[in-house]
Amino acid sequence: MERKQIMGLERMTGDWHQYKDLFLLADEDEAMLARYIEQTERWLWTVANTTVGAAAVRVVNPYEGELMAIAVAPAHQQQGTGNAFLQALIAAYARRGWWTLTVGTGDTGPAQLRFYLKNGFCPDHIRPFFFSQYAAPIEDQWGPLQNMIVFKRLLKPLPHWVVPTTAAIWQPLAVTQPLAPWPVATGDGTMGWSLAPVKQAQTLTFVGAAFDFALNQWAALLNPQPLAADTDLAALWRYWRRAYPAYVVPANYFRGNK
């Protein structure tokens, strides 16, 4: 009978340079690695008391983080080791109370794309021409890396929310606020943000919603007119409300909204 190997997750406490070869499997550009590695929480994955994997996670805020690097030694790849390592990291940060974990990977590596999809991550957005800042081109199965594909994984389920009706009347709460988005609310207290200024009570088009991690509640995202289909609401929120972490989704995220 084959003996099972004991695997475990450990927080790295010493000098990360002793595991540099593992980190360079995840990020081949040593200069780029050096730019962020010191600002991360670093983790090790052991199999039978031998370190076979390393990862670095950047804390974005108390609710979100970004997996900056994860790698497993070549001799332990294609054996489920990477999946176990990633799932252990997800569980560790879920216990800490995080809502989301993001990760970016190259656009020409099918193995990496499959890896994150298989582990419950969903495509979130693209960072165009991200790899143009690297000192030398990085080749993968489909060619040189160009754009970074950013995936996001929810670490716990979002609470149910009743979508406001199209007939709802929204009242501006701060007409003089100079910057978007503008706070609005319905008569029953449903909170929302209008992407355009609203000077008087009126019906607004429901274009999406933002789940506020700190307040643990949804707020509607609204606009006087429908938005273009390719509008990136999450990018708008990050630009306008960076200090207010939230999970932002378009209207068609909710059942019954197309």
PDB file of C-alpha atoms in Angstrom:
ATOM      1  CA  MET A   1       0.000   0.000   0.000  1.00  0.00           C
ATOM      2  CA  GLU A   2       1.440   3.377  -1.015  1.00  0.00           C
ATOM      3  CA  ARG A   3       2.131   5.645   1.926  1.00  0.00           C
ATOM      4  CA  LYS A   4       0.551   9.113   1.762  1.00  0.00           C
ATOM      5  CA  GLN A   5       2.950  12.042   2.046  1.00  0.00           C
ATOM      6  CA  ILE A   6       2.161  14.620   4.722  1.00  0.00           C
ATOM      7  CA  MET A   7       1.741  18.126   3.284  1.00  0.00           C
ATOM      8  CA  GLY A   8       1.552  21.386   5.184  1.00  0.00           C
ATOM      9  CA  LEU A   9       1.421  25.189   4.958  1.00  0.00           C
ATOM     10  CA  GLU A  10       3.972  27.264   6.873  1.00  0.00           C
ATOM     11  CA  ARG A  11       4.469  31.015   7.206  1.00  0.00           C
ATOM     12  CA  MET A  12       7.962  31.995   6.052  1.00  0.00           C
ATOM     13  CA  THR A  13       9.843  33.788   8.810  1.00  0.00           C
ATOM     14  CA  GLY A  14      13.434  33.865   7.546  1.00  0.00           C
ATOM     15  CA  ASP A  15      15.211  35.391   4.575  1.00  0.00           C
ATOM     16  CA  TRP A  16      13.216  34.793   1.397  1.00  0.00           C
ATOM     17  CA  HIS A  17      16.411  34.649  -0.684  1.00  0.00           C
ATOM     18  CA  GLN A  18      17.030  31.049   0.363  1.00  0.00           C
ATOM     19  CA  TYR A  19      13.890  30.185  -1.620  1.00  0.00           C
ATOM     20  CA  LYS A  20      14.620  32.551  -4.503  1.00  0.00           C
ATOM     21  CA  ASP A  21      14.820  29.714  -7.035  1.00  0.00           C
ATOM     22  CA  LEU A  22      11.235  28.751  -6.201  1.00  0.00           C
ATOM     23  CA  PHE A  23       9.980  32.337  -6.470  1.00  0.00           C
ATOM     24  CA  LEU A  24      11.725  32.739  -9.834  1.00  0.00           C
ATOM     25  CA  LEU A  25       9.635  29.856 -11.156  1.00  0.00           C
ATOM     26  CA  ALA A  26       6.612  32.104 -10.576  1.00  0.00           C
ATOM     27  CA  ASP A  27       8.180  35.375 -11.748  1.00  0.00           C
ATOM     28  CA  GLU A  28      11.164  34.969 -14.072  1.00  0.00           C
ATOM     29  CA  ASP A  29      12.225  38.617 -13.882  1.00  0.00           C
ATOM     30  CA  GLU A  30      14.348  38.965 -10.746  1.00  0.00           C
ATOM     31  CA  ALA A  31      14.123  42.766 -10.806  1.00  0.00           C
ATOM     32  CA  MET A  32      10.309  42.645 -10.905  1.00  0.00           C
ATOM     33  CA  LEU A  33      10.275  40.077  -8.098  1.00  0.00           C
ATOM     34  CA  ALA A  34      12.454  42.335  -5.955  1.00  0.00           C
ATOM     35  CA  ARG A  35      10.016  45.229  -6.427  1.00  0.00           C
ATOM     36  CA  TYR A  36       7.227  43.572  -4.454  1.00  0.00           C
ATOM     37  CA  ILE A  37       8.493  40.558  -2.524  1.00  0.00           C
ATOM     38  CA  GLU A  38       9.442  42.490   0.634  1.00  0.00           C
ATOM     39  CA  GLN A  39       5.904  43.925   0.887  1.00  0.00           C
ATOM     40  CA  THR A  40       4.232  40.507   0.959  1.00  0.00           C
ATOM     41  CA  GLU A  41       3.369  37.759   3.389  1.00  0.00           C
ATOM     42  CA  ARG A  42       5.410  34.747   2.307  1.00  0.00           C
ATOM     43  CA  TRP A  43       4.410  31.105   2.654  1.00  0.00           C
ATOM     44  CA  LEU A  44       6.036  27.691   2.205  1.00  0.00           C
ATOM     45  CA  TRP A  45       4.524  24.362   1.241  1.00  0.00           C
ATOM     46  CA  THR A  46       6.167  21.230   2.589  1.00  0.00           C
ATOM     47  CA  VAL A  47       5.832  17.595   1.589  1.00  0.00           C
ATOM     48  CA  ALA A  48       7.315  14.990   3.939  1.00  0.00           C
ATOM     49  CA  ASN A  49       9.193  17.776   5.773  1.00  0.00           C
ATOM     50  CA  THR A  50      10.751  19.048   2.531  1.00  0.00           C
ATOM     51  CA  THR A  51       9.961  22.532   1.186  1.00  0.00           C
ATOM     52  CA  VAL A  52       8.610  22.142  -2.340  1.00  0.00           C
ATOM     53  CA  GLY A  53       6.601  25.346  -2.842  1.00  0.00           C
ATOM     54  CA  ALA A  54       6.650  29.063  -2.096  1.00  0.00           C
ATOM     55  CA  ALA A  55       4.068  31.834  -2.371  1.00  0.00           C
ATOM     56  CA  ALA A  56       3.800  35.573  -1.746  1.00  0.00           C
ATOM     57  CA  VAL A  57       0.547  37.389  -0.911  1.00  0.00           C
ATOM     58  CA  ARG A  58       0.126  41.171  -0.819  1.00  0.00           C
ATOM     59  CA  VAL A  59      -2.366  42.545   1.716  1.00  0.00           C
ATOM     60  CA  VAL A  60      -4.500  45.137  -0.111  1.00  0.00           C
ATOM     61  CA  ASN A  61      -6.769  45.993   2.830  1.00  0.00           C
ATOM     62  CA  PRO A  62      -8.386  44.083   5.727  1.00  0.00           C
ATOM     63  CA  TYR A  63     -10.781  42.361   3.297  1.00  0.00           C
ATOM     64  CA  GLU A  64      -8.755  41.688   0.154  1.00  0.00           C
ATOM     65  CA  GLY A  65      -5.375  40.469  -0.987  1.00  0.00           C
ATOM     66  CA  GLU A  66      -3.446  39.631  -4.131  1.00  0.00           C
ATOM     67  CA  LEU A  67      -1.510  36.439  -4.747  1.00  0.00           C
ATOM     68  CA  MET A  68       1.680  37.843  -6.254  1.00  0.00           C
ATOM     69  CA  ALA A  69       3.533  34.563  -6.764  1.00  0.00           C
ATOM     70  CA  ILE A  70       3.037  30.841  -6.256  1.00  0.00           C
ATOM     71  CA  ALA A  71       5.317  28.064  -7.463  1.00  0.00           C
ATOM     72  CA  VAL A  72       6.035  24.392  -6.880  1.00  0.00           C
ATOM     73  CA  ALA A  73       9.350  22.664  -7.586  1.00  0.00           C
ATOM     74  CA  PRO A  74       9.350  20.922 -11.000  1.00  0.00           C
ATOM     75  CA  ALA A  75       9.717  17.453  -9.453  1.00  0.00           C
ATOM     76  CA  HIS A  76       6.427  17.958  -7.589  1.00  0.00           C
ATOM     77  CA  GLN A  77       4.383  19.461 -10.412  1.00  0.00           C
ATOM     78  CA  GLN A  78       1.497  17.641 -12.135  1.00  0.00           C
ATOM     79  CA  GLN A  79       0.762  15.765  -8.901  1.00  0.00           C
ATOM     80  CA  GLY A  80      -1.890  17.997  -7.345  1.00  0.00           C
ATOM     81  CA  THR A  81       0.672  19.718  -5.121  1.00  0.00           C
ATOM     82  CA  GLY A  82      -0.018  23.185  -6.520  1.00  0.00           C
ATOM     83  CA  ASN A  83      -3.778  22.745  -6.095  1.00  0.00           C
ATOM     84  CA  ALA A  84      -3.342  21.653  -2.473  1.00  0.00           C
ATOM     85  CA  PHE A  85      -0.991  24.584  -1.794  1.00  0.00           C
ATOM     86  CA  LEU A  86      -3.385  27.136  -3.293  1.00  0.00           C
ATOM     87  CA  GLN A  87      -6.421  25.712  -1.499  1.00  0.00           C
ATOM     88  CA  ALA A  88      -4.544  25.863   1.811  1.00  0.00           C
ATOM     89  CA  LEU A  89      -3.724  29.531   1.186  1.00  0.00           C
ATOM     90  CA  ILE A  90      -7.370  30.255   0.335  1.00  0.00           C
ATOM     91  CA  ALA A  91      -8.501  28.567   3.559  1.00  0.00           C
ATOM     92  CA  ALA A  92      -5.946  30.498   5.634  1.00  0.00           C
ATOM     93  CA  TYR A  93      -7.094  33.884   4.357  1.00  0.00           C
ATOM     94  CA  ALA A  94     -10.774  32.938   4.569  1.00  0.00           C
ATOM     95  CA  ARG A  95     -10.236  32.195   8.276  1.00  0.00           C
ATOM     96  CA  ARG A  96      -8.667  35.639   8.610  1.00  0.00           C
ATOM     97  CA  GLY A  97     -11.929  37.162   7.354  1.00  0.00           C
ATOM     98  CA  TRP A  98     -10.940  38.127   3.819  1.00  0.00           C
ATOM     99  CA  TRP A  99     -13.658  38.398   1.191  1.00  0.00           C
ATOM    100  CA  THR A 100     -11.603  38.130  -1.997  1.00  0.00           C
ATOM    101  CA  LEU A 101      -8.236  37.014  -3.320  1.00  0.00           C
ATOM    102  CA  THR A 102      -7.007  38.171  -6.737  1.00  0.00           C
ATOM    103  CA  VAL A 103      -4.171  36.877  -8.870  1.00  0.00           C
ATOM    104  CA  GLY A 104      -2.691  37.968 -12.178  1.00  0.00           C
ATOM    105  CA  THR A 105      -1.188  35.663 -14.776  1.00  0.00           C
ATOM    106  CA  GLY A 106       0.027  35.851 -18.356  1.00  0.00           C
ATOM    107  CA  ASP A 107      -2.313  35.665 -21.330  1.00  0.00           C
ATOM    108  CA  THR A 108      -0.436  32.992 -23.296  1.00  0.00           C
ATOM    109  CA  GLY A 109      -0.053  30.243 -20.693  1.00  0.00           C
ATOM    110  CA  PRO A 110      -2.967  27.770 -20.883  1.00  0.00           C
ATOM    111  CA  ALA A 111      -1.692  25.713 -17.944  1.00  0.00           C
ATOM    112  CA  GLN A 112      -1.753  28.721 -15.616  1.00  0.00           C
ATOM    113  CA  LEU A 113      -5.165  29.861 -16.843  1.00  0.00           C
ATOM    114  CA  ARG A 114      -6.595  26.365 -16.265  1.00  0.00           C
ATOM    115  CA  PHE A 115      -4.959  26.208 -12.834  1.00  0.00           C
ATOM    116  CA  TYR A 116      -6.781  29.271 -11.510  1.00  0.00           C
ATOM    117  CA  LEU A 117     -10.098  28.425 -13.151  1.00  0.00           C
ATOM    118  CA  LYS A 118      -9.897  24.917 -11.686  1.00  0.00           C
ATOM    119  CA  ASN A 119      -9.380  26.398  -8.225  1.00  0.00           C
ATOM    120  CA  GLY A 120     -12.489  28.581  -8.283  1.00  0.00           C
ATOM    121  CA  PHE A 121     -11.110  31.871  -9.636  1.00  0.00           C
ATOM    122  CA  CYS A 122     -13.092  33.877 -12.199  1.00  0.00           C
ATOM    123  CA  PRO A 123     -11.758  36.379 -14.780  1.00  0.00           C
ATOM    124  CA  ASP A 124     -12.073  39.923 -13.418  1.00  0.00           C
ATOM    125  CA  HIS A 125     -10.176  42.326 -15.702  1.00  0.00           C
ATOM    126  CA  ILE A 126      -7.100  42.754 -17.917  1.00  0.00           C
ATOM    127  CA  ARG A 127      -3.969  44.835 -17.336  1.00  0.00           C
ATOM    128  CA  PRO A 128      -3.004  45.688 -20.940  1.00  0.00           C
ATOM    129  CA  PHE A 129       0.648  45.359 -21.992  1.00  0.00           C
ATOM    130  CA  PHE A 130       1.689  44.552 -18.415  1.00  0.00           C
ATOM    131  CA  PHE A 131       4.653  42.451 -19.511  1.00  0.00           C
ATOM    132  CA  SER A 132       6.138  45.202 -21.668  1.00  0.00           C
ATOM    133  CA  GLN A 133       7.868  46.480 -18.510  1.00  0.00           C
ATOM    134  CA  TYR A 134       9.872  43.266 -18.162  1.00  0.00           C
ATOM    135  CA  ALA A 135      13.545  43.390 -19.152  1.00  0.00           C
ATOM    136  CA  ALA A 136      13.194  40.504 -21.622  1.00  0.00           C
ATOM    137  CA  PRO A 137      10.211  38.837 -23.332  1.00  0.00           C
ATOM    138  CA  ILE A 138       8.757  35.787 -21.567  1.00  0.00           C
ATOM    139  CA  GLU A 139       7.604  32.990 -23.843  1.00  0.00           C
ATOM    140  CA  ASP A 140       4.801  30.584 -23.033  1.00  0.00           C
ATOM    141  CA  GLN A 141       2.873  27.968 -24.987  1.00  0.00           C
ATOM    142  CA  TRP A 142       0.808  30.465 -26.990  1.00  0.00           C
ATOM    143  CA  GLY A 143       3.637  32.942 -27.544  1.00  0.00           C
ATOM    144  CA  PRO A 144       5.210  35.884 -25.673  1.00  0.00           C
ATOM    145  CA  LEU A 145       3.325  37.240 -22.665  1.00  0.00           C
ATOM    146  CA  GLN A 146       1.672  40.594 -23.343  1.00  0.00           C
ATOM    147  CA  ASN A 147      -1.327  41.272 -21.096  1.00  0.00           C
ATOM    148  CA  MET A 148      -1.989  40.218 -17.529  1.00  0.00           C
ATOM    149  CA  ILE A 149      -5.285  38.398 -16.958  1.00  0.00           C
ATOM    150  CA  VAL A 150      -6.521  39.165 -13.437  1.00  0.00           C
ATOM    151  CA  PHE A 151      -8.648  36.526 -11.722  1.00  0.00           C
ATOM    152  CA  LYS A 152     -10.651  36.942  -8.531  1.00  0.00           C
ATOM    153  CA  ARG A 153     -11.970  34.389  -6.074  1.00  0.00           C
ATOM    154  CA  LEU A 154     -14.604  34.995  -3.407  1.00  0.00           C
ATOM    155  CA  LEU A 155     -13.497  33.459  -0.124  1.00  0.00           C
ATOM    156  CA  LYS A 156     -16.999  33.381   1.353  1.00  0.00           C
ATOM    157  CA  PRO A 157     -20.461  33.710  -0.188  1.00  0.00           C
ATOM    158  CA  LEU A 158     -21.991  37.149  -0.614  1.00  0.00           C
ATOM    159  CA  PRO A 159     -25.320  37.632   1.185  1.00  0.00           C
ATOM    160  CA  HIS A 160     -28.598  37.607  -0.717  1.00  0.00           C
ATOM    161  CA  TRP A 161     -29.876  40.965  -1.915  1.00  0.00           C
ATOM    162  CA  VAL A 162     -33.228  42.070  -3.331  1.00  0.00           C
ATOM    163  CA  VAL A 163     -32.580  44.087  -6.489  1.00  0.00           C
ATOM    164  CA  PRO A 164     -34.375  47.482  -6.568  1.00  0.00           C
ATOM    165  CA  THR A 165     -37.295  47.633  -8.994  1.00  0.00           C
ATOM    166  CA  THR A 166     -37.092  49.719 -12.158  1.00  0.00           C
ATOM    167  CA  ALA A 167     -39.896  51.906 -10.748  1.00  0.00           C
ATOM    168  CA  ALA A 168     -37.941  52.866  -7.625  1.00  0.00           C
ATOM    169  CA  ILE A 169     -37.585  56.600  -6.969  1.00  0.00           C
ATOM    170  CA  TRP A 170     -34.108  57.665  -5.886  1.00  0.00           C
ATOM    171  CA  GLN A 171     -33.507  60.766  -3.796  1.00  0.00           C
ATOM    172  CA  PRO A 172     -30.110  62.540  -3.855  1.00  0.00           C
ATOM    173  CA  LEU A 173     -28.443  62.615  -0.440  1.00  0.00           C
ATOM    174  CA  ALA A 174     -25.622  65.086  -1.109  1.00  0.00           C
ATOM    175  CA  VAL A 175     -26.301  67.294  -4.126  1.00  0.00           C
ATOM    176  CA  THR A 176     -23.179  69.371  -3.514  1.00  0.00           C
ATOM    177  CA  GLN A 177     -20.746  66.427  -3.431  1.00  0.00           C
ATOM    178  CA  PRO A 178     -18.134  67.339  -6.072  1.00  0.00           C
ATOM    179  CA  LEU A 179     -16.924  63.896  -7.115  1.00  0.00           C
ATOM    180  CA  ALA A 180     -18.588  60.761  -8.464  1.00  0.00           C
ATOM    181  CA  PRO A 181     -20.307  58.602  -7.490  1.00  0.00           C
ATOM    182  CA  TRP A 182     -23.151  60.499  -5.844  1.00  0.00           C
ATOM    183  CA  PRO A 183     -25.058  58.943  -2.890  1.00  0.00           C
ATOM    184  CA  VAL A 184     -28.784  58.318  -3.350  1.00  0.00           C
ATOM    185  CA  ALA A 185     -31.459  56.344  -1.503  1.00  0.00           C
ATOM    186  CA  THR A 186     -35.033  55.162  -1.914  1.00  0.00           C
ATOM    187  CA  GLY A 187     -37.846  55.931   0.500  1.00  0.00           C
ATOM    188  CA  ASP A 188     -37.463  52.508   2.151  1.00  0.00           C
ATOM    189  CA  GLY A 189     -33.778  53.148   2.879  1.00  0.00           C
ATOM    190  CA  THR A 190     -32.156  51.200   0.044  1.00  0.00           C
ATOM    191  CA  MET A 191     -28.735  52.750  -0.485  1.00  0.00           C
ATOM    192  CA  GLY A 192     -27.229  53.475  -3.878  1.00  0.00           C
ATOM    193  CA  TRP A 193     -24.621  55.386  -5.829  1.00  0.00           C
ATOM    194  CA  SER A 194     -25.415  57.310  -8.995  1.00  0.00           C
ATOM    195  CA  LEU A 195     -22.654  57.473 -11.606  1.00  0.00           C
ATOM    196  CA  ALA A 196     -24.018  60.850 -12.776  1.00  0.00           C
ATOM    197  CA  PRO A 197     -25.171  63.788 -10.628  1.00  0.00           C
ATOM    198  CA  VAL A 198     -28.833  63.716  -9.560  1.00  0.00           C
ATOM    199  CA  LYS A 199     -30.445  67.007  -8.514  1.00  0.00           C
ATOM    200  CA  GLN A 200     -33.964  65.804  -7.762  1.00  0.00           C
ATOM    201  CA  ALA A 201     -35.863  62.624  -6.955  1.00  0.00           C
ATOM    202  CA  GLN A 202     -36.258  60.437 -10.054  1.00  0.00           C
ATOM    203  CA  THR A 203     -36.149  56.900 -11.411  1.00  0.00           C
ATOM    204  CA  LEU A 204     -32.669  55.661 -12.328  1.00  0.00           C
ATOM    205  CA  THR A 205     -31.409  52.712 -14.355  1.00  0.00           C
ATOM    206  CA  PHE A 206     -29.955  49.911 -12.225  1.00  0.00           C
ATOM    207  CA  VAL A 207     -26.562  49.143 -13.799  1.00  0.00           C
ATOM    208  CA  GLY A 208     -24.896  47.093 -11.069  1.00  0.00           C
ATOM    209  CA  ALA A 209     -24.165  46.829  -7.375  1.00  0.00           C
ATOM    210  CA  ALA A 210     -21.310  47.122  -4.909  1.00  0.00           C
ATOM    211  CA  PHE A 211     -21.018  44.963  -1.804  1.00  0.00           C
ATOM    212  CA  ASP A 212     -19.338  47.017   0.917  1.00  0.00           C
ATOM    213  CA  PHE A 213     -17.094  44.705   2.942  1.00  0.00           C
ATOM    214  CA  ALA A 214     -16.882  47.037   5.953  1.00  0.00           C
ATOM    215  CA  LEU A 215     -20.642  47.665   6.197  1.00  0.00           C
ATOM    216  CA  ASN A 216     -21.520  44.122   5.108  1.00  0.00           C
ATOM    217  CA  GLN A 217     -24.266  45.359   2.787  1.00  0.00           C
ATOM    218  CA  TRP A 218     -25.100  45.913  -0.870  1.00  0.00           C
ATOM    219  CA  ALA A 219     -25.558  49.304  -2.512  1.00  0.00           C
ATOM    220  CA  ALA A 220     -27.102  49.796  -5.949  1.00  0.00           C
ATOM    221  CA  LEU A 221     -25.085  51.370  -8.767  1.00  0.00           C
ATOM    222  CA  LEU A 222     -27.335  53.578 -10.887  1.00  0.00           C
ATOM    223  CA  ASN A 223     -27.263  55.911 -13.854  1.00  0.00           C
ATOM    224  CA  PRO A 224     -29.853  58.149 -15.540  1.00  0.00           C
ATOM    225  CA  GLN A 225     -29.330  56.182 -18.780  1.00  0.00           C
ATOM    226  CA  PRO A 226     -28.154  52.627 -19.550  1.00  0.00           C
ATOM    227  CA  LEU A 227     -24.390  52.190 -19.768  1.00  0.00           C
ATOM    228  CA  ALA A 228     -22.372  50.717 -22.611  1.00  0.00           C
ATOM    229  CA  ALA A 229     -22.148  46.932 -22.398  1.00  0.00           C
ATOM    230  CA  ASP A 230     -18.368  47.009 -21.944  1.00  0.00           C
ATOM    231  CA  THR A 231     -18.362  49.513 -19.051  1.00  0.00           C
ATOM    232  CA  ASP A 232     -15.965  48.278 -16.366  1.00  0.00           C
ATOM    233  CA  LEU A 233     -17.841  49.128 -13.169  1.00  0.00           C
ATOM    234  CA  ALA A 234     -15.151  47.601 -10.979  1.00  0.00           C
ATOM    235  CA  ALA A 235     -12.513  49.870 -12.525  1.00  0.00           C
ATOM    236  CA  LEU A 236     -14.737  52.917 -11.993  1.00  0.00           C
ATOM    237  CA  TRP A 237     -15.232  51.991  -8.364  1.00  0.00           C
ATOM    238  CA  ARG A 238     -11.505  51.506  -7.799  1.00  0.00           C
ATOM    239  CA  TYR A 239     -10.872  54.911  -9.371  1.00  0.00           C
ATOM    240  CA  TRP A 240     -13.565  56.780  -7.426  1.00  0.00           C
ATOM    241  CA  ARG A 241     -13.831  54.884  -4.166  1.00  0.00           C
ATOM    242  CA  ARG A 242     -10.436  53.278  -3.596  1.00  0.00           C
ATOM    243  CA  ALA A 243     -10.672  53.904   0.138  1.00  0.00           C
ATOM    244  CA  TYR A 244     -13.958  51.946   0.326  1.00  0.00           C
ATOM    245  CA  PRO A 245     -13.259  48.293  -0.537  1.00  0.00           C
ATOM    246  CA  ALA A 246     -16.182  46.599  -2.263  1.00  0.00           C
ATOM    247  CA  TYR A 247     -17.072  43.737  -4.568  1.00  0.00           C
ATOM    248  CA  VAL A 248     -18.527  45.354  -7.689  1.00  0.00           C
ATOM    249  CA  VAL A 249     -20.675  43.505 -10.219  1.00  0.00           C
ATOM    250  CA  PRO A 250     -22.826  44.484 -13.244  1.00  0.00           C
ATOM    251  CA  ALA A 251     -26.612  44.220 -13.199  1.00  0.00           C
ATOM    252  CA  ASN A 252     -26.633  40.906 -15.076  1.00  0.00           C
ATOM    253  CA  TYR A 253     -24.876  39.301 -12.083  1.00  0.00           C
ATOM    254  CA  PHE A 254     -28.293  39.179 -10.446  1.00  0.00           C
ATOM    255  CA  ARG A 255     -30.924  36.719 -11.575  1.00  0.00           C
ATOM    256  CA  GLY A 256     -33.558  38.323 -13.783  1.00  0.00           C
ATOM    257  CA  ASN A 257     -31.329  41.197 -14.932  1.00  0.00           C
ATOM    258  CA  LYS A 258     -29.945  40.875 -18.461  1.00  0.00           C
TER     259      LYS A 258
END
